CSV table of C-alpha atoms (C1' of nucleotides) in Angstrom, one decimal:
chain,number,residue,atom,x,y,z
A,299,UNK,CA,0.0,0.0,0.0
A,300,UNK,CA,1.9,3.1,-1.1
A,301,UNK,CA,1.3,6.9,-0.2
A,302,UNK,CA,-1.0,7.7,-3.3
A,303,UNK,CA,-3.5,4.7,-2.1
A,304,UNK,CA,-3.8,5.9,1.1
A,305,UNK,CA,-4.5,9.5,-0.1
A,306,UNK,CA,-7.4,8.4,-2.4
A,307,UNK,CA,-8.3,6.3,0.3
A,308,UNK,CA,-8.7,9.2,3.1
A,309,UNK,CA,-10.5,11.6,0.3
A,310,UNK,CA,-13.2,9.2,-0.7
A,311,UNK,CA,-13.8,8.7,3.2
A,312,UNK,CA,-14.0,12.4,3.2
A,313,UNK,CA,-16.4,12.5,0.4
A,314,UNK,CA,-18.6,9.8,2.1
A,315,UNK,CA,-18.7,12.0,5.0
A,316,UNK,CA,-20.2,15.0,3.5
A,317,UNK,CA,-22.8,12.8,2.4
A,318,UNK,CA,-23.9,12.3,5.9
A,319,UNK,CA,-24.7,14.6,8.8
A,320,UNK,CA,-21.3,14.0,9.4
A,321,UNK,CA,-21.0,17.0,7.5
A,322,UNK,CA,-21.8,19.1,10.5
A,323,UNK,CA,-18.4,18.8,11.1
A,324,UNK,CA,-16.1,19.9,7.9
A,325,UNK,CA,-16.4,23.3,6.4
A,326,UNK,CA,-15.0,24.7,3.6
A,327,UNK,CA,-12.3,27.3,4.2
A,328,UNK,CA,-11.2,29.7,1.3
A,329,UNK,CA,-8.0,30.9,1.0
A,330,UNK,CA,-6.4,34.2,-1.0
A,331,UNK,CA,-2.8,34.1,-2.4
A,332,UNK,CA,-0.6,34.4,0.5
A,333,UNK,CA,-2.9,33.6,3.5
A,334,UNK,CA,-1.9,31.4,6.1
A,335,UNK,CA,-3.5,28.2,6.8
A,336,UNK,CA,-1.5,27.5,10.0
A,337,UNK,CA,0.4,30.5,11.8
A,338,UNK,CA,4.1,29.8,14.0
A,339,UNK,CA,2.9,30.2,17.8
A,340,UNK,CA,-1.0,29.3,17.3
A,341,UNK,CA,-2.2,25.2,18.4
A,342,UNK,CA,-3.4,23.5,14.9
A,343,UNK,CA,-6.4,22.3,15.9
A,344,UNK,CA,-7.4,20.8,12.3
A,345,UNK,CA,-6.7,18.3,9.5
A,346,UNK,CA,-7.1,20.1,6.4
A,347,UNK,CA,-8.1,18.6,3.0
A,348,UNK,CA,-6.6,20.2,0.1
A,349,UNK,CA,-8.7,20.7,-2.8
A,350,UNK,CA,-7.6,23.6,-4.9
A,351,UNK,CA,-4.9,25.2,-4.9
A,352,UNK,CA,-0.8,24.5,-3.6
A,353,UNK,CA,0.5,25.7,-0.1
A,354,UNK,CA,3.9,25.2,1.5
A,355,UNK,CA,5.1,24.5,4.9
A,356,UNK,CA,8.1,26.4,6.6
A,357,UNK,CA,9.5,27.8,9.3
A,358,UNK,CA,11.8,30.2,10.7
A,359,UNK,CA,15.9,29.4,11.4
A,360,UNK,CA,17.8,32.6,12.3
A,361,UNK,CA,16.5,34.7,10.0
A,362,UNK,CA,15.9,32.5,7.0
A,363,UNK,CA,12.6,30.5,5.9
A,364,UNK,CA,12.8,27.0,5.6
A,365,UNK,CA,10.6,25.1,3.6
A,366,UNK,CA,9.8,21.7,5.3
A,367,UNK,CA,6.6,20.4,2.6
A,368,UNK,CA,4.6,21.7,-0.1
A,369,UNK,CA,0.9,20.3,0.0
A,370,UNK,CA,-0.9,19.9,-3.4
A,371,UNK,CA,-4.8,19.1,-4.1
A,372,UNK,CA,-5.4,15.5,-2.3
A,373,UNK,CA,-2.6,16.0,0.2
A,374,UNK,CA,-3.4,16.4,4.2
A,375,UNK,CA,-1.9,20.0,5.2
A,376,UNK,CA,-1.5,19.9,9.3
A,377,UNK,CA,1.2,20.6,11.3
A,378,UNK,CA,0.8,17.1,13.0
A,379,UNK,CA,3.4,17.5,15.7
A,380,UNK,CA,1.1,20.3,17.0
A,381,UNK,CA,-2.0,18.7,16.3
A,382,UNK,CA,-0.8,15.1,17.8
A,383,UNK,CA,0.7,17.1,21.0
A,384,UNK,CA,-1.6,20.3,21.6
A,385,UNK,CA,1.4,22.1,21.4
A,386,UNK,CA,2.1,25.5,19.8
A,387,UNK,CA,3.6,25.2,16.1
A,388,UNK,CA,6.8,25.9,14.9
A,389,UNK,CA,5.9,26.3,11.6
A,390,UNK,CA,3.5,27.8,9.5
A,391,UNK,CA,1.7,26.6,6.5
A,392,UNK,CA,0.7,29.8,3.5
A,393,UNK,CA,-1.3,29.3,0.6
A,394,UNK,CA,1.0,29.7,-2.7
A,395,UNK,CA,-2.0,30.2,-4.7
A,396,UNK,CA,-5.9,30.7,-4.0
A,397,UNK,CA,-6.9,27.8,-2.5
A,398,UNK,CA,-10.0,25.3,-1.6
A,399,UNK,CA,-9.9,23.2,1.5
A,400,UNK,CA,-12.1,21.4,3.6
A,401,UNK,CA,-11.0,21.3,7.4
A,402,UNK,CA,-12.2,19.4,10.3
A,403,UNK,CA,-11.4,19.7,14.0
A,404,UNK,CA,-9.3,16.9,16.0
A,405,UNK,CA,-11.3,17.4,18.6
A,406,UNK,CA,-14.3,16.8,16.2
A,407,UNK,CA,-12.6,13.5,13.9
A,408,UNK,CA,-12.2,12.4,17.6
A,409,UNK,CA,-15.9,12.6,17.6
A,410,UNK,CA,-17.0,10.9,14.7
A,411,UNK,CA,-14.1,8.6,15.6
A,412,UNK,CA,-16.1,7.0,19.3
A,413,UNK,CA,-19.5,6.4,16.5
A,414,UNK,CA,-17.8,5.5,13.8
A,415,UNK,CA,-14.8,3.1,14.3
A,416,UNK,CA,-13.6,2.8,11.1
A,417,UNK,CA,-12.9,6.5,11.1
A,418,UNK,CA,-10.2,5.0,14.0
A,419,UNK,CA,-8.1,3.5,10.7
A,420,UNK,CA,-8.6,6.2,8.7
A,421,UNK,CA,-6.8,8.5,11.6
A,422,UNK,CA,-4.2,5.6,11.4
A,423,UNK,CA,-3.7,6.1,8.3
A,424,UNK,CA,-3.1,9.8,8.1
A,425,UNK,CA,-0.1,9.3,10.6
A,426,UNK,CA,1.1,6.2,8.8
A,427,UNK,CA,1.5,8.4,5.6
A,428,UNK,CA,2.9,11.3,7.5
A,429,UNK,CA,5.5,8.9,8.7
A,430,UNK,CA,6.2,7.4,5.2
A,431,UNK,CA,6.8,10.7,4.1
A,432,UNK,CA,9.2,11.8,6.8
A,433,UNK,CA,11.1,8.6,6.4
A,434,UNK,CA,11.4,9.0,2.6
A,435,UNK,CA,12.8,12.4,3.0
A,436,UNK,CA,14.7,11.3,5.8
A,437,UNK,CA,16.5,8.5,4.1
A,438,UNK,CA,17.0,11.1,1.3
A,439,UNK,CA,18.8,13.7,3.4
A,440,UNK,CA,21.2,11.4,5.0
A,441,UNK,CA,22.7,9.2,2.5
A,442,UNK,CA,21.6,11.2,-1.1
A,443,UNK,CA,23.7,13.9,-2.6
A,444,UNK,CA,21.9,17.3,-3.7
A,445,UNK,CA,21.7,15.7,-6.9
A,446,UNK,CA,20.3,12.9,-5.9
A,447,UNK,CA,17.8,13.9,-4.2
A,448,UNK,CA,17.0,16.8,-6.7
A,449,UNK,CA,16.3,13.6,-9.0
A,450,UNK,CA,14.6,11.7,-6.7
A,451,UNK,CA,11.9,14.4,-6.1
A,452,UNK,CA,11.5,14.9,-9.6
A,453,UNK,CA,10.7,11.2,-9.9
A,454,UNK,CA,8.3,11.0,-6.8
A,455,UNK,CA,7.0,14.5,-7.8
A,456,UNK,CA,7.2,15.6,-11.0
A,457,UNK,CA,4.8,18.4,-10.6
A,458,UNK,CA,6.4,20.2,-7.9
A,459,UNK,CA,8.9,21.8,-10.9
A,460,UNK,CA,5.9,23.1,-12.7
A,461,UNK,CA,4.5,25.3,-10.0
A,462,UNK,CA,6.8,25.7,-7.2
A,463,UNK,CA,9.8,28.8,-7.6
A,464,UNK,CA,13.2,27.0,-7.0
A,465,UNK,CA,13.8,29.4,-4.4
A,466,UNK,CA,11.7,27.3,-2.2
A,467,UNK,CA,12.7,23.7,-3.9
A,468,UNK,CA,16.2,24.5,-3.0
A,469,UNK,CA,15.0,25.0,0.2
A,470,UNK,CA,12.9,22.2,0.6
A,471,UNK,CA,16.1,20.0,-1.0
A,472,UNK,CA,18.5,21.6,2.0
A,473,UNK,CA,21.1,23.2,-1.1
A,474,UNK,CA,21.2,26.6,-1.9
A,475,UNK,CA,19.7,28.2,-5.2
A,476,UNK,CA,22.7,28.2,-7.0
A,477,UNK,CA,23.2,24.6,-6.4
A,478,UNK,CA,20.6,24.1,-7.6
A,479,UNK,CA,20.7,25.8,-11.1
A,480,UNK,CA,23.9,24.3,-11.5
A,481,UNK,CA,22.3,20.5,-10.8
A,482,UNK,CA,19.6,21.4,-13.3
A,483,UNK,CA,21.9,22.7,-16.0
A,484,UNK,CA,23.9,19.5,-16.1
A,485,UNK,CA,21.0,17.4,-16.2
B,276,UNK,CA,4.2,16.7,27.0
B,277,UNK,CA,7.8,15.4,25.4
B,278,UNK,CA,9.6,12.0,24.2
B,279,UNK,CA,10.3,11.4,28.1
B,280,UNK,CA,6.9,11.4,29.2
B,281,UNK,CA,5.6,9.6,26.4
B,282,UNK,CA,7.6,6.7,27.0
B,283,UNK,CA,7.5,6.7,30.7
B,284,UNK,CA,3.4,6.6,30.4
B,285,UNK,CA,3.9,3.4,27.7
B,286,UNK,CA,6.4,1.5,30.0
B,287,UNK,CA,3.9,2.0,33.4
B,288,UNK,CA,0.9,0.9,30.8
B,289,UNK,CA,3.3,-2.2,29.8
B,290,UNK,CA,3.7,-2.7,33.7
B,291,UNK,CA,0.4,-2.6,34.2
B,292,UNK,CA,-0.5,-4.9,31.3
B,293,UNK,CA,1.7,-7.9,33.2
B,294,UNK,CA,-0.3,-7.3,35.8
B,295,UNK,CA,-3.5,-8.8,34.0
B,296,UNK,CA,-4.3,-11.5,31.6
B,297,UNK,CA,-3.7,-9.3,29.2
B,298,UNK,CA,0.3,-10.8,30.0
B,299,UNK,CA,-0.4,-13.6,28.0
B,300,UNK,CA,0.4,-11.5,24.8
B,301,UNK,CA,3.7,-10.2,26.0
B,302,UNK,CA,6.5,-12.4,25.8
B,303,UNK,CA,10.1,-11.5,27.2
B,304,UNK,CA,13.0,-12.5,24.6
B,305,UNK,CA,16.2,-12.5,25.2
B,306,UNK,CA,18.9,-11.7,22.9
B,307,UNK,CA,22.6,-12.1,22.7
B,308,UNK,CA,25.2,-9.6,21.4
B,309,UNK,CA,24.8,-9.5,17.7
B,310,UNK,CA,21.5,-11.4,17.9
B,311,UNK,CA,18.9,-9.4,15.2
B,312,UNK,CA,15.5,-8.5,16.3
B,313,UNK,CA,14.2,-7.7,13.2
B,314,UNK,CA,15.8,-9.0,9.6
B,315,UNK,CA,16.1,-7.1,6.4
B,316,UNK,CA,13.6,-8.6,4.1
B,317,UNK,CA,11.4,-10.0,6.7
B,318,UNK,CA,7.5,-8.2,8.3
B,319,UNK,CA,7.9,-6.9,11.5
B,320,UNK,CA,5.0,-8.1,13.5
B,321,UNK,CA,6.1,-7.0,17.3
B,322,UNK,CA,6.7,-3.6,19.5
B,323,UNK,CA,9.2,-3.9,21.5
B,324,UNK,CA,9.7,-2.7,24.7
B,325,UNK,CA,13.5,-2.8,25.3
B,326,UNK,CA,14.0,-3.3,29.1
B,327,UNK,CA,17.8,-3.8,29.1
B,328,UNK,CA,20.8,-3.5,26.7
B,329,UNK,CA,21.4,-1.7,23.4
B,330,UNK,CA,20.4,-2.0,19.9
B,331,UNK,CA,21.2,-0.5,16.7
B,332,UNK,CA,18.2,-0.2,13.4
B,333,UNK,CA,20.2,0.1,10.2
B,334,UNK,CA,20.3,-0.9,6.3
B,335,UNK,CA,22.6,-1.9,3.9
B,336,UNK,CA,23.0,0.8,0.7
B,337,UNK,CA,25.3,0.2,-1.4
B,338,UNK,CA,27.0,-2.6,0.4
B,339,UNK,CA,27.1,0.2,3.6
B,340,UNK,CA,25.8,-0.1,6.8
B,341,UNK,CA,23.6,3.4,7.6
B,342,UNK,CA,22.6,3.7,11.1
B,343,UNK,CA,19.2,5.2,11.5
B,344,UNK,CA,18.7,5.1,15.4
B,345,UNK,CA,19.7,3.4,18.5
B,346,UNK,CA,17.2,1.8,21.0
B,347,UNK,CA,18.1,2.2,25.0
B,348,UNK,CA,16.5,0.8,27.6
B,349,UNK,CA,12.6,2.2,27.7
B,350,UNK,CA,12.5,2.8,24.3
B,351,UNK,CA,10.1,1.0,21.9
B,352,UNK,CA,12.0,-0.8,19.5
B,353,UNK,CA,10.4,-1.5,15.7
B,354,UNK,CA,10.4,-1.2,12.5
B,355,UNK,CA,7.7,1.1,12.3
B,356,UNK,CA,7.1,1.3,8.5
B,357,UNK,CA,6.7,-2.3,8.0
B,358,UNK,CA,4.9,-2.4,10.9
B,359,UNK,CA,2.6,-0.4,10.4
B,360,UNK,CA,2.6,-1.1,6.6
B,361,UNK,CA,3.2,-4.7,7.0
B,362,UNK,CA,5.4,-4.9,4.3
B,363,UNK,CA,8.6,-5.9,4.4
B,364,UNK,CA,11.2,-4.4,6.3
B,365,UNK,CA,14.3,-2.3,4.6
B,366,UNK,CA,16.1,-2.2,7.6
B,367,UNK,CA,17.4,-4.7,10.6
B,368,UNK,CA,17.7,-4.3,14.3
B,369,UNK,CA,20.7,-5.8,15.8
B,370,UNK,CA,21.5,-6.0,19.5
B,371,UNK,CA,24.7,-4.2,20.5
B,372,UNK,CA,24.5,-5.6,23.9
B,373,UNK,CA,23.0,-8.5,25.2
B,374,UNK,CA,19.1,-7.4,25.6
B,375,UNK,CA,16.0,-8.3,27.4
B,376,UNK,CA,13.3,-7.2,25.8
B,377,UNK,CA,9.3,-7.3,26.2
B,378,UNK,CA,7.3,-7.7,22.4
B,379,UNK,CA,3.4,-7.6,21.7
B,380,UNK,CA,2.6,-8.6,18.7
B,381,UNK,CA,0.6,-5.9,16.2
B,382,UNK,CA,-2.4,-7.9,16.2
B,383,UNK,CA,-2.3,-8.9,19.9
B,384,UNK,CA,-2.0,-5.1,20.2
B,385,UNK,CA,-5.5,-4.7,18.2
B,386,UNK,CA,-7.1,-7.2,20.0
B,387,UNK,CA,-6.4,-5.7,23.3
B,388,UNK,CA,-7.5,-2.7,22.4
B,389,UNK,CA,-10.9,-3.8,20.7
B,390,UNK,CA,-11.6,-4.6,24.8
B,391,UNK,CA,-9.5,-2.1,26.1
B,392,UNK,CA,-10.3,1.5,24.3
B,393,UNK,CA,-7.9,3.2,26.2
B,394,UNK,CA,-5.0,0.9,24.3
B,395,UNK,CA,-5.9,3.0,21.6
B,396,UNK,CA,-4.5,6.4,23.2
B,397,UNK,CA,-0.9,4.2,23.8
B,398,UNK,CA,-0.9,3.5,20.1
B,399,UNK,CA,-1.3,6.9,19.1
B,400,UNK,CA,1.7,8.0,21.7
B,401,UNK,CA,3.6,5.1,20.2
B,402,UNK,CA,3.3,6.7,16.7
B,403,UNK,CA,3.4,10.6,17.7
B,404,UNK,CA,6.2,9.7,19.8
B,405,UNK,CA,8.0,8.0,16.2
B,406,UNK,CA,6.8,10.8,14.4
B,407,UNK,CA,8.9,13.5,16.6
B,408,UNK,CA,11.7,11.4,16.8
B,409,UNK,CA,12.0,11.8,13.0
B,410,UNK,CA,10.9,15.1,13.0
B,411,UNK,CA,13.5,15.9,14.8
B,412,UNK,CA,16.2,13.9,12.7
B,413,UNK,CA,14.9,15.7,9.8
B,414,UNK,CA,15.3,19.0,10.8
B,415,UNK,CA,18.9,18.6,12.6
B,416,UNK,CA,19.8,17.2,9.0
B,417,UNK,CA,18.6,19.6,6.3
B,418,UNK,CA,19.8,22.6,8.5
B,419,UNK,CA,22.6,21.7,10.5
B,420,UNK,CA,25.9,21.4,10.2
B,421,UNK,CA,27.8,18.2,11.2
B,422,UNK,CA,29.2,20.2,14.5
B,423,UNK,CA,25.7,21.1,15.4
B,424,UNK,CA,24.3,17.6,14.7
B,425,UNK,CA,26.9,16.4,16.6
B,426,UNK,CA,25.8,18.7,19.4
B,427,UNK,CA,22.7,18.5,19.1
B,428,UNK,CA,22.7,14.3,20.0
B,429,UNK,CA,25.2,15.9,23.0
B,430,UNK,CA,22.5,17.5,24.5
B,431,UNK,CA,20.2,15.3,23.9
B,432,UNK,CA,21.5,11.8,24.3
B,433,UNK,CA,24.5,12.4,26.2
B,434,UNK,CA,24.6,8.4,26.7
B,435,UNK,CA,24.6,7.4,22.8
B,436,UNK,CA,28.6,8.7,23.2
B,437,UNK,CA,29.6,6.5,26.0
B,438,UNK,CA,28.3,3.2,24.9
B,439,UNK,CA,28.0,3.7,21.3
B,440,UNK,CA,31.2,3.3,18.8
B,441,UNK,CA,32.1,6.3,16.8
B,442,UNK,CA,31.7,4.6,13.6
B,443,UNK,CA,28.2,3.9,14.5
B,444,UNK,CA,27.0,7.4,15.8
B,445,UNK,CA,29.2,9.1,12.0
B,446,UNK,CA,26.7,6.7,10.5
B,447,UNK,CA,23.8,8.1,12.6
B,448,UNK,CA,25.1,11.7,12.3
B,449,UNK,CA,25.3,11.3,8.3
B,450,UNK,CA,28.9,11.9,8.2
B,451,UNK,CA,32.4,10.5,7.8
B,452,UNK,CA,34.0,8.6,11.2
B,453,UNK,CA,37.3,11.2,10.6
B,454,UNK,CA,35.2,14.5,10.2
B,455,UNK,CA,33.2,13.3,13.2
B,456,UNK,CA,36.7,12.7,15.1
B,457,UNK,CA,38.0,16.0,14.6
B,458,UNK,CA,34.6,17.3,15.5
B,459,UNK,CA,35.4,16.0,18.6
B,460,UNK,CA,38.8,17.1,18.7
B,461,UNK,CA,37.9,20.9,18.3
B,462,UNK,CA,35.1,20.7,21.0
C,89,DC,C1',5.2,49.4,-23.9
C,90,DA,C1',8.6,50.6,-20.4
C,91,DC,C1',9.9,50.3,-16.0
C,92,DA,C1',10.3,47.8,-11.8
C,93,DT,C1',10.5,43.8,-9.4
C,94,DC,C1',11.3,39.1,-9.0
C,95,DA,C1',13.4,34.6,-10.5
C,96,DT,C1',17.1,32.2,-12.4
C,97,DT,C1',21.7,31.5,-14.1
C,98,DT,C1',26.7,32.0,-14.2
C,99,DG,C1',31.3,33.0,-12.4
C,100,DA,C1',34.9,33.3,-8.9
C,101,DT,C1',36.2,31.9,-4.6
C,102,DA,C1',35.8,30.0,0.2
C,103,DT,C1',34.4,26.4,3.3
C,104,DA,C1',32.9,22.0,4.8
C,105,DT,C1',33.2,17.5,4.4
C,106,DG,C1',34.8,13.1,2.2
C,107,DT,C1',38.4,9.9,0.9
C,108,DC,C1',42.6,7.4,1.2
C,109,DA,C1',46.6,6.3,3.8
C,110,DA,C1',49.1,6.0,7.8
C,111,DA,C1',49.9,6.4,12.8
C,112,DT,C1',48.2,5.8,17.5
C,113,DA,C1',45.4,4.1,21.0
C,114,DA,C1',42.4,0.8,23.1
C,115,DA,C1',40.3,-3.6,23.6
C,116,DT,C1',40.4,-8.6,23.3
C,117,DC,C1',42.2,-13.1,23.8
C,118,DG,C1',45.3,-16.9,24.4
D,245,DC,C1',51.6,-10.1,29.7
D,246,DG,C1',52.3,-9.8,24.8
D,247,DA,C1',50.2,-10.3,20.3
D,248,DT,C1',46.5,-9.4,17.4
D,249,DT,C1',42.7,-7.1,16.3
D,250,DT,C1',39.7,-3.2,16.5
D,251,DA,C1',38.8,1.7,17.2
D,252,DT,C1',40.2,6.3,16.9
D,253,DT,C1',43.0,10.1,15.4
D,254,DT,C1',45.8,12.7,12.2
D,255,DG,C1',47.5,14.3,7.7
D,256,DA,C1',47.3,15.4,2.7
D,257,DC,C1',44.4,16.0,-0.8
D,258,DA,C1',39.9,15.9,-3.6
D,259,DT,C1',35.2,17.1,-4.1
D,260,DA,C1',30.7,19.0,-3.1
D,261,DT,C1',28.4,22.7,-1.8
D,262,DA,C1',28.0,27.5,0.0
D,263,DT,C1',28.6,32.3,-0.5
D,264,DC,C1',29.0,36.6,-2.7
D,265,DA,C1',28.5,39.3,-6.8
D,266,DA,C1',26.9,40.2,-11.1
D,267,DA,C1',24.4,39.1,-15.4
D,268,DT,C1',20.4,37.6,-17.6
D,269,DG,C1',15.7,36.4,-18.1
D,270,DA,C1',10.8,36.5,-16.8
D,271,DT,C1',6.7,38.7,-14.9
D,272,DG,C1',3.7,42.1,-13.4
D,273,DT,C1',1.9,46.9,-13.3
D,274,DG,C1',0.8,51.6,-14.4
DNA sequence: CACATCATTTGATATATGTCAAATAAATCG
DNA sequence: CGATTTATTTGACATATATCAAATGATGTG
C-alpha cells in the first residue's frame, strides 16, 4: 500500500462523509494568495483537506525560511506534531496560490471517531502516511547527494517543478539556489 | 508533554499490562550480542519494549551499513514502516548488547485494544512519539551542520557517546567517522 | 510598452566534508 | 603479559556545496 492509495483512500472517506450529517463537522475554508493556513505560535487544531490550490510549509531558522513540505490538491496539510501534541507550532503553513480546503477539527474527527470506528483507521492512516513521508525524506537527506535527491523528487513528484519557484525547492532540497541551477543545468 | 513522558506513560501501561491477563500476549526474549531483532527482508509483526541492553536499526546501501537510530533501555523498539505497513522491512535491528526485551505482537495489540479503548490512546503516543523522533532527525539534518548535529545528539542523548562506537554514531550523524573525530577534537 | 521587481543563471572563490593512507590508542584473547 | 585485532586520530588532498556578486531572463503593473 503506497502513499498515493492511502490518499485516495482518506479523500473518498471524506467524500462519504459530506454525504452524511457527518458534514456538520467539515467546512469549507477559502484561502487568498498568501494567507496562512497555520500560523508559528498558534495550536493546529485541524486536518485540512486540500482541494484547490498549492501551499507550502516552513519555518523560521535565524533569520531564513525553511521550507519543510509543499501540500498539493489531495494531500493532508496539518502541522501534525502540534495537532498530535496540543502544542504551539513551529511552523507555519501559507497558501501559494488561492486555494480550496475542507478542514475538520481533531477534537471533532475524535468525535466521529467513538460512532464510527472505522474513522479509528482512517486517523491511522493519516499518521502512517505522515510517517512514510518523513522517512522518505529522511533517508533522502542522510545518505543522497543534492543531486540525488533533486532527481529523486523529480521522480516522486514531478509536478512540484511546474509550479513551485526554485527558491523554495532549494530549500525544501537543503542546497542553496545556486546549487541548484547548477544541478539542473547538467542534467 | 515530550519524548520522556511519552515513553514513561507506555512502559507503566506495559507494567500494568503484566499485571493482567492481558500478560499472556507479551512475551520476554532475550537476545545475545549480535542477535537481530528484526531481519532485512522480513515483516515486522512486534513492539518492543526494550528493558535492558542496546540495539542499533540500520540498512545496507550500497554494500554500507547506515545507522538510522539506536534503542536504549525504555525505548520502543520497531520497524515502524513495515509495521505499520506490514510490508517488508528495509532495515534490521541488531542488539549491541546483550538485551532483554518485552514484544506484543501488532495484532495482539488490536485485540487488546478492541476490549481495552484506552490501548488506543498508547498506540497513538507510540506513533506521535516515532513521528517527533523523526521530526526531529529531519530537521537537525537539512539545517545543521555536522558540528551542530553532533551537538545536538550531546544534548540530547548524552549516553549514545559512551556506549556507542564512533563509527556507528558518524553513521547516525550522516557523516564520515574522521570528520566526526575531529569534531570532537575541536570541541 | 517601459519600468520595476522578482526569478534564475553563471562565475569566482571560500568552506565543509569526504576519501585514502598511515599512525596511535584501546580492547580482546590466548 | 604480549600479540593481534579493532577503534580512533591525524595528515594530505579531492570534491561537493555554499557564498557573494553580477548578469540575464521573466513577470507584473501603471
Amino acid at each position: 500500500m503506497d502513499l498515493q492509495r492511502y490518499k485516495d483512500k482518506i479523500m473518498s472517506m471524506l467524500k462519504m462523509l459530506l454525504e452524511t450529517d457527518m458534514k456538520e463537522y467539515i467546512q469549507l475554508v477559502s484561502l487568498k494568495k498568501n494567507d496562512f493556513l497555520v500560523k508559528e505560535g498558534e495550536v493546529c487544531h485541524y486536518y485540512y483537506f486540500v482541494l484547490e490550490g498549492i501551499l507550502r510549509n516552513y519555518y523560521i531558522k535565524n533569520g531564513t525560511e525553511i521550507t519543510t513540505n509543499f501540500d498539493f490538491p489531495n494531500d493532508i496539510a496539518a502541522n501534525f506534531t502540534s495537532l498530535m501534541l496540543q502544542q504551539k507550532s513551529i511552523g507555519c503553513i501559507q497558501a501559494m496560490t488561492d486555494c480550496k480546503i475542507y478542514r475538520m477539527k481533531a477534537s471533532d474527527f475524535d468525535k466521529i471517531k467513538a460512532k464510527n470506528p472505522s474513522m479509528q483507521q482512517i486517523k491511522e492512516i493519516l499518521i502512517s502516511g505522515y510517517v512514510i513521508l518523513l522517512e522518505e525524506r529522511l533517508y533522502s537527506l542522510q545518505f543522497c547527494t543534492a543531486a540525488e535527491r533533486y532527481h529523486f523528487m523529480m521522480e516522486e513528484y514531478p509536478y512540484f517543478i511546474q509550479q513551485i519557484p526554485l527558491t523554495y525547492i532549494a530549500s525544501y532540497l537543503g542546497i542553496s539556489l545556486e546549487t541548484l541551477s547548477r544541478i539542473r543545468a547538467k542534467y
